CSV table of C-alpha atoms in Angstrom, one decimal:
chain,number,residue,atom,x,y,z
A,47,MET,CA,25.0,9.0,-5.6
A,48,LYS,CA,23.8,11.6,-8.0
A,49,GLN,CA,20.2,10.5,-7.6
A,50,PHE,CA,20.6,10.7,-3.8
A,51,TRP,CA,21.6,14.4,-4.0
A,52,ASN,CA,18.9,15.1,-6.6
A,53,LYS,CA,16.3,13.7,-4.2
A,54,ILE,CA,17.7,15.8,-1.3
A,55,LEU,CA,17.3,18.8,-3.6
A,56,ALA,CA,13.7,17.8,-4.5
A,57,GLY,CA,12.9,17.2,-0.8
A,58,PHE,CA,14.4,20.6,0.0
A,59,VAL,CA,11.9,22.2,-2.5
A,60,ILE,CA,9.0,20.2,-1.1
A,61,GLY,CA,9.9,21.1,2.5
A,62,ALA,CA,10.1,24.8,1.6
A,63,GLY,CA,6.9,24.7,-0.3
A,64,ALA,CA,5.1,23.3,2.7
A,65,ILE,CA,5.4,26.6,4.6
A,66,LEU,CA,5.7,29.3,1.9
A,67,PRO,CA,2.4,31.3,1.7
A,68,GLY,CA,0.4,30.3,-1.4
A,69,LEU,CA,2.3,27.1,-2.1
A,70,SER,CA,1.8,23.5,-1.3
A,71,GLY,CA,4.5,20.9,-0.6
A,72,GLY,CA,2.2,18.2,-2.1
A,73,ILE,CA,1.7,19.9,-5.4
A,74,LEU,CA,5.5,20.5,-5.7
A,75,ALA,CA,6.0,16.8,-5.1
A,76,VAL,CA,3.4,16.0,-7.8
A,77,SER,CA,5.0,18.4,-10.3
A,78,MET,CA,8.4,16.7,-9.8
A,79,GLY,CA,7.0,13.2,-10.4
A,80,LEU,CA,7.7,12.2,-6.8
A,81,TYR,CA,4.2,12.2,-5.3
A,82,GLN,CA,2.9,8.7,-6.2
A,83,PRO,CA,6.3,6.9,-5.8
A,84,ALA,CA,6.7,8.5,-2.3
A,85,ILE,CA,3.2,7.4,-1.3
A,86,GLU,CA,3.8,3.9,-2.5
A,87,ALA,CA,7.2,3.7,-0.8
A,88,VAL,CA,5.6,4.8,2.6
A,89,THR,CA,2.5,2.7,2.5
A,90,GLY,CA,4.4,-0.4,1.2
A,91,PHE,CA,7.6,0.3,3.2
A,92,PHE,CA,7.9,-3.2,4.8
A,93,LYS,CA,7.4,-5.0,1.5
A,94,ASN,CA,10.9,-3.9,0.4
A,95,PRO,CA,12.4,-1.8,3.2
A,96,LYS,CA,15.9,-1.5,1.8
A,97,LYS,CA,14.6,-0.1,-1.6
A,98,ASN,CA,12.0,2.2,0.0
A,99,LEU,CA,14.4,3.5,2.6
A,100,LYS,CA,16.9,4.4,-0.2
A,101,PHE,CA,14.1,6.3,-1.9
A,102,LEU,CA,12.6,8.0,1.1
A,103,LEU,CA,15.7,8.9,3.2
A,104,PRO,CA,17.1,11.7,0.9
A,105,LEU,CA,13.6,13.2,0.4
A,106,ALA,CA,13.1,13.2,4.2
A,107,ILE,CA,16.6,14.8,4.8
A,108,GLY,CA,16.0,17.5,2.1
A,109,GLY,CA,12.4,18.1,3.3
A,110,ILE,CA,13.6,18.8,6.9
A,111,ILE,CA,16.5,21.0,5.7
A,112,GLY,CA,14.1,23.0,3.4
A,113,PHE,CA,11.5,23.3,6.1
A,114,LEU,CA,14.0,24.7,8.7
A,115,ILE,CA,16.0,26.9,6.3
A,116,PHE,CA,12.9,28.5,4.8
A,117,MET,CA,11.6,29.2,8.3
A,118,LEU,CA,14.7,31.2,9.0
A,119,ILE,CA,14.4,32.9,5.6
A,120,ILE,CA,10.7,33.8,6.3
A,121,ASN,CA,11.7,35.1,9.7
A,122,ARG,CA,14.4,37.4,8.3
A,123,PHE,CA,13.9,38.1,4.6
A,124,PHE,CA,10.4,37.1,3.5
A,125,ALA,CA,8.8,40.5,4.2
A,126,ASP,CA,11.2,42.2,1.8
A,127,TYR,CA,11.6,39.5,-0.9
A,128,GLU,CA,8.3,37.5,-0.8
A,129,THR,CA,7.6,38.0,-4.5
A,130,GLU,CA,11.2,37.0,-5.6
A,131,ILE,CA,11.0,33.8,-3.6
A,132,ILE,CA,7.5,32.9,-4.8
A,133,CYS,CA,8.6,33.6,-8.5
A,134,LEU,CA,11.4,31.1,-8.2
A,135,PHE,CA,9.1,28.4,-6.9
A,136,VAL,CA,6.5,29.2,-9.5
A,137,GLY,CA,9.2,28.7,-12.1
A,138,LEU,CA,10.0,25.3,-10.6
A,139,VAL,CA,6.3,24.2,-11.1
A,140,ILE,CA,6.1,25.6,-14.7
A,141,GLY,CA,9.2,23.8,-15.7
A,142,SER,CA,7.7,20.4,-14.8
A,143,VAL,CA,4.3,20.8,-16.4
A,144,SER,CA,5.2,18.9,-19.6
A,145,SER,CA,6.5,15.9,-17.5
A,146,PHE,CA,3.5,16.1,-15.3
A,147,LEU,CA,1.1,15.8,-18.2
A,148,LYS,CA,2.9,12.7,-19.5
A,149,GLU,CA,2.5,11.1,-16.1
A,150,ALA,CA,-1.1,12.1,-16.0
A,151,LYS,CA,-1.9,10.4,-19.3
A,152,GLY,CA,-0.1,7.3,-18.3
A,153,ASP,CA,-0.7,4.2,-20.3
A,154,GLU,CA,-4.4,5.0,-21.1
A,155,LYS,CA,-5.1,4.2,-24.7
A,156,PRO,CA,-7.0,5.7,-26.3
A,157,PHE,CA,-6.8,8.8,-24.2
A,158,LYS,CA,-10.2,10.0,-23.0
A,159,LYS,CA,-10.7,13.7,-23.5
A,160,ARG,CA,-13.3,13.8,-20.8
A,161,ASN,CA,-10.4,13.5,-18.3
A,162,TRP,CA,-9.9,17.3,-18.9
A,163,LEU,CA,-13.2,17.7,-17.0
A,164,PHE,CA,-11.4,16.5,-13.9
A,165,ALA,CA,-8.7,19.2,-14.5
A,166,VAL,CA,-11.4,21.9,-14.8
A,167,GLY,CA,-13.1,20.6,-11.6
A,168,GLY,CA,-9.8,20.5,-9.7
A,169,PHE,CA,-8.9,24.0,-10.9
A,170,ALA,CA,-12.3,25.5,-9.9
A,171,VAL,CA,-12.4,24.0,-6.4
A,172,ALA,CA,-8.8,24.8,-5.6
A,173,LEU,CA,-9.0,28.4,-6.9
A,174,ALA,CA,-12.2,29.0,-5.0
A,175,LEU,CA,-10.5,27.8,-1.8
A,176,LEU,CA,-7.5,29.9,-2.4
A,177,LEU,CA,-9.5,33.0,-3.0
A,178,LEU,CA,-11.5,32.3,0.1
A,179,SER,CA,-8.3,31.9,2.1
A,180,MET,CA,-7.0,35.2,0.8
A,181,GLN,CA,-10.2,37.0,1.5
A,182,THR,CA,-10.6,35.8,5.1
A,183,GLY,CA,-6.9,36.4,5.6
A,184,ASP,CA,-7.3,40.1,4.9
A,185,GLY,CA,-9.1,40.7,8.2
A,186,ALA,CA,-7.4,41.0,11.6
A,187,VAL,CA,-6.9,37.6,13.0
A,188,MET,CA,-6.2,37.2,16.7
A,189,SER,CA,-2.7,35.8,17.3
A,190,ARG,CA,-2.9,32.6,19.3
A,191,ALA,CA,-0.2,31.1,21.5
A,192,VAL,CA,1.1,27.7,20.5
A,193,THR,CA,0.2,25.0,23.0
A,194,PRO,CA,1.0,21.3,22.6
A,195,LEU,CA,-2.5,20.7,21.3
A,196,ILE,CA,-2.3,23.5,18.8
A,197,ALA,CA,1.2,22.3,17.7
A,198,ALA,CA,-0.2,18.9,17.1
A,199,VAL,CA,-3.1,20.4,15.0
A,200,CYS,CA,-0.5,22.5,13.1
A,201,GLY,CA,1.5,19.3,12.4
A,202,GLY,CA,-1.5,17.6,11.0
A,203,ILE,CA,-2.2,20.6,8.8
A,204,VAL,CA,1.3,20.6,7.5
A,205,MET,CA,1.0,16.9,6.7
A,206,LEU,CA,-2.3,17.5,4.9
A,207,GLY,CA,-0.5,20.1,2.7
A,208,VAL,CA,2.0,17.4,1.7
A,209,THR,CA,-0.4,14.5,1.2
A,210,LEU,CA,-3.3,16.4,-0.3
A,211,PRO,CA,-1.9,18.6,-3.1
A,212,GLY,CA,-3.4,22.1,-3.4
A,213,ILE,CA,-3.9,22.6,0.3
A,214,SER,CA,-1.8,25.6,1.3
A,215,THR,CA,-0.7,25.0,4.8
A,216,SER,CA,0.4,28.6,5.3
A,217,PHE,CA,-3.0,30.1,4.4
A,218,ILE,CA,-4.7,27.8,7.0
A,219,LEU,CA,-2.3,28.6,9.7
A,220,ILE,CA,-2.5,32.3,8.9
A,221,ASN,CA,-6.3,32.2,9.2
A,222,MET,CA,-6.0,30.3,12.5
A,223,GLY,CA,-3.8,33.1,13.8
A,224,VAL,CA,-0.9,30.8,14.6
A,225,TYR,CA,1.4,31.0,11.6
A,226,ASP,CA,4.0,33.4,13.0
A,227,ASN,CA,4.1,31.9,16.5
A,228,PHE,CA,4.3,28.3,15.0
A,229,MET,CA,7.2,29.3,12.7
A,230,GLN,CA,8.9,31.1,15.7
A,231,VAL,CA,8.9,27.8,17.7
A,232,PHE,CA,11.2,26.1,15.1
A,233,VAL,CA,13.3,29.2,14.5
A,234,ASP,CA,14.0,29.4,18.2
A,235,LEU,CA,14.8,25.7,18.3
A,236,VAL,CA,17.3,26.0,15.4
A,237,LYS,CA,18.9,28.9,17.2
A,238,LEU,CA,18.9,27.0,20.5
A,239,LYS,CA,17.2,30.0,22.1
A,240,GLY,CA,16.6,29.7,25.8
A,241,LEU,CA,19.3,27.0,26.3
A,242,ASP,CA,21.5,27.8,29.2
A,243,PHE,CA,25.1,26.5,28.7
A,244,SER,CA,26.5,28.1,31.8
A,245,SER,CA,26.8,24.6,33.5
A,246,PHE,CA,25.6,21.1,32.9
A,247,SER,CA,22.8,21.3,35.4
A,248,ALA,CA,21.7,24.7,34.0
A,249,ILE,CA,20.9,23.0,30.7
A,250,PHE,CA,18.1,21.1,32.5
A,251,THR,CA,17.1,23.6,35.3
A,252,ASN,CA,17.4,27.0,33.6
A,253,SER,CA,16.3,26.2,30.1
A,254,GLY,CA,12.6,26.0,30.4
A,255,TYR,CA,11.8,28.0,27.3
A,256,PHE,CA,14.0,25.6,25.2
A,257,TRP,CA,12.5,22.4,26.6
A,258,HIS,CA,9.0,23.9,26.1
A,259,ASN,CA,9.8,24.3,22.4
A,260,ILE,CA,11.1,20.8,22.3
A,261,LEU,CA,7.7,19.6,23.7
A,262,LEU,CA,5.9,21.7,21.0
A,263,GLY,CA,8.2,20.2,18.3
A,264,LEU,CA,7.4,16.6,19.5
A,265,SER,CA,3.7,17.5,19.6
A,266,THR,CA,3.9,18.7,16.0
A,267,LEU,CA,5.6,15.4,15.0
A,268,ALA,CA,2.8,13.5,16.7
A,269,GLY,CA,0.2,15.5,14.7
A,270,ILE,CA,2.1,14.7,11.5
A,271,VAL,CA,2.1,10.9,12.1
A,272,ILE,CA,-1.6,10.8,13.2
A,273,VAL,CA,-2.7,12.5,10.0
A,274,ALA,CA,-0.2,10.8,7.7
A,275,VAL,CA,-1.4,7.2,8.1
A,276,PRO,CA,-5.1,7.5,7.0
A,277,THR,CA,-4.6,10.1,4.3
A,278,LEU,CA,-1.7,8.2,2.7
A,279,LEU,CA,-3.7,5.0,2.5
A,280,ILE,CA,-6.7,6.8,1.0
A,281,VAL,CA,-4.6,8.7,-1.6
A,282,LYS,CA,-2.9,5.5,-2.5
A,283,LYS,CA,-6.2,3.7,-3.2
A,284,LEU,CA,-7.4,6.7,-5.3
A,285,LEU,CA,-4.3,6.8,-7.4
A,286,GLU,CA,-4.4,3.0,-8.0
A,287,LYS,CA,-8.0,2.9,-9.0
A,288,PHE,CA,-8.4,6.3,-10.7
A,289,HIS,CA,-4.8,7.2,-11.8
A,290,CYS,CA,-5.6,9.3,-14.9
A,291,GLN,CA,-8.6,11.1,-13.3
A,292,SER,CA,-6.7,11.8,-10.1
A,293,TYR,CA,-3.7,13.2,-11.9
A,294,PHE,CA,-5.8,15.5,-14.1
A,295,THR,CA,-7.6,16.7,-11.0
A,296,LEU,CA,-4.1,17.4,-9.5
A,297,PHE,CA,-3.2,19.2,-12.7
A,298,GLY,CA,-6.1,21.5,-12.3
A,299,ILE,CA,-5.1,22.2,-8.7
A,300,LEU,CA,-1.5,22.9,-9.9
A,301,ILE,CA,-2.7,25.5,-12.4
A,302,ALA,CA,-5.0,27.0,-9.7
A,303,MET,CA,-2.0,27.3,-7.4
A,304,LEU,CA,0.0,29.2,-10.0
A,305,VAL,CA,-3.0,31.5,-10.7
A,306,GLY,CA,-3.4,32.0,-7.0
A,307,CYS,CA,0.2,33.0,-6.6
A,308,VAL,CA,-0.1,35.5,-9.4
A,309,ILE,CA,-3.3,37.0,-7.8
A,310,GLN,CA,-1.7,37.1,-4.4
A,311,GLN,CA,1.5,38.8,-5.4
A,312,THR,CA,-0.3,41.2,-7.8
A,313,ARG,CA,-2.5,42.4,-4.9
A,314,SER,CA,0.5,42.9,-2.7
A,315,ILE,CA,2.3,44.9,-5.3
A,316,ILE,CA,-0.8,47.1,-6.0
A,317,SER,CA,-1.3,47.7,-2.2
A,318,ILE,CA,2.2,49.3,-2.0
A,319,GLY,CA,1.7,51.4,-5.1
A,320,GLY,CA,3.8,49.3,-7.6
A,321,LEU,CA,7.5,48.5,-7.9
A,322,ALA,CA,10.5,49.8,-9.9
A,323,PHE,CA,10.7,48.3,-13.4
A,324,TYR,CA,13.9,46.4,-12.7
A,325,ARG,CA,12.1,44.3,-10.0
A,326,TYR,CA,9.7,43.0,-12.7
A,327,ILE,CA,12.8,42.0,-14.8
A,328,ILE,CA,14.1,40.1,-11.7
A,329,PHE,CA,10.8,38.3,-11.3
A,330,ALA,CA,10.9,37.1,-14.9
A,331,VAL,CA,14.5,36.0,-14.6
A,332,LEU,CA,13.7,34.0,-11.4
A,333,ILE,CA,10.7,32.3,-13.0
A,334,ALA,CA,12.9,31.4,-16.0
A,335,VAL,CA,15.7,30.1,-13.7
A,336,GLY,CA,13.2,28.1,-11.7
A,337,ALA,CA,11.7,26.6,-14.8
A,338,ALA,CA,15.2,25.7,-16.2
A,339,CYS,CA,16.3,24.1,-12.9
A,340,SER,CA,13.1,22.1,-12.7
A,341,TYR,CA,13.4,20.8,-16.3
A,342,ILE,CA,17.1,19.9,-15.8
A,343,MET,CA,16.5,18.2,-12.5
A,344,ASP,CA,13.5,16.2,-13.9
A,345,ARG,CA,15.5,15.0,-16.9
A,346,GLY,CA,18.5,14.1,-14.6
A,347,MET,CA,16.3,12.1,-12.2
A,348,ARG,CA,14.6,10.2,-15.0
A,349,LYS,CA,17.9,9.3,-16.6
A,350,LEU,CA,19.3,8.2,-13.2
A,351,GLU,CA,16.2,6.1,-12.6
A,352,VAL,CA,16.5,4.3,-15.9
A,353,ASN,CA,20.2,3.5,-15.2
A,354,GLU,CA,19.3,2.3,-11.7
A,355,LYS,CA,16.6,-0.1,-13.2
A,356,LYS,CA,19.2,-1.4,-15.6
A,357,GLU,CA,21.6,-2.0,-12.8
A,358,GLU,CA,18.9,-3.8,-10.8
A,359,ALA,CA,18.0,-6.0,-13.8
A,360,LEU,CA,21.7,-7.1,-14.3
A,361,GLN,CA,22.0,-8.1,-10.6
């Protein structure tokens, strides 16, 4: 049961990271040691459906909750507390770096130092893309209405951000001019905006805006499914054949994401003329809290997994 709740919490973090500017849900999954196990559970689901469902269900529940809650937070608080929220998530990533490197090295003996070249390559490519996204995002981008087709494309992009670590979903959607409108669709769905409860018939006849958002939500889900199948299979093959190289590339992407977040927030602070000193103390505390939570959660999950394997062996 403890592992179930830990995985819900991990899913919550991944779901939130999928839509927070500068972050990637996939890289957060990697940093918590859940990326490869989740891919194997999805692609090999029918080989052991009971075990895989037990692994994936809490992640999915947490991911949906995190996605929806942080859409509401973005809608209401993100403009005023963007840096504080980002600092907390940066701390979560920092706290998992040690565990991540152990996973990256795997069972390779002797360890090949040239694997660090993959980390450098991943870092360079990811940072270049992040800087390009920030640069193009500075200009005025025309705001686009969300149609069912655009919603499906956005769903596919969200899925890419989860399955291909380092891709910042939010940066892409911002540059497409659909980020705010796409987020608003789900905010309004959660609030049941446009749903007429005056009578039973009114729910179906006078609630056009609500049902239109339902259509957009289903279109988003369709985009997620269409993109998920091929990308998950490709990533699974890469991790199986090139485990160490893939993970060191992901490590480079992870570091690039951290550097990108620092650059992004520094630019924002400079643009408003700086902040009061106490805000910087809060940033440091939030990073430390995030790192501590990540470390504790990682140790707890690993201990629970060991106990679970012992129980399975005894059965």
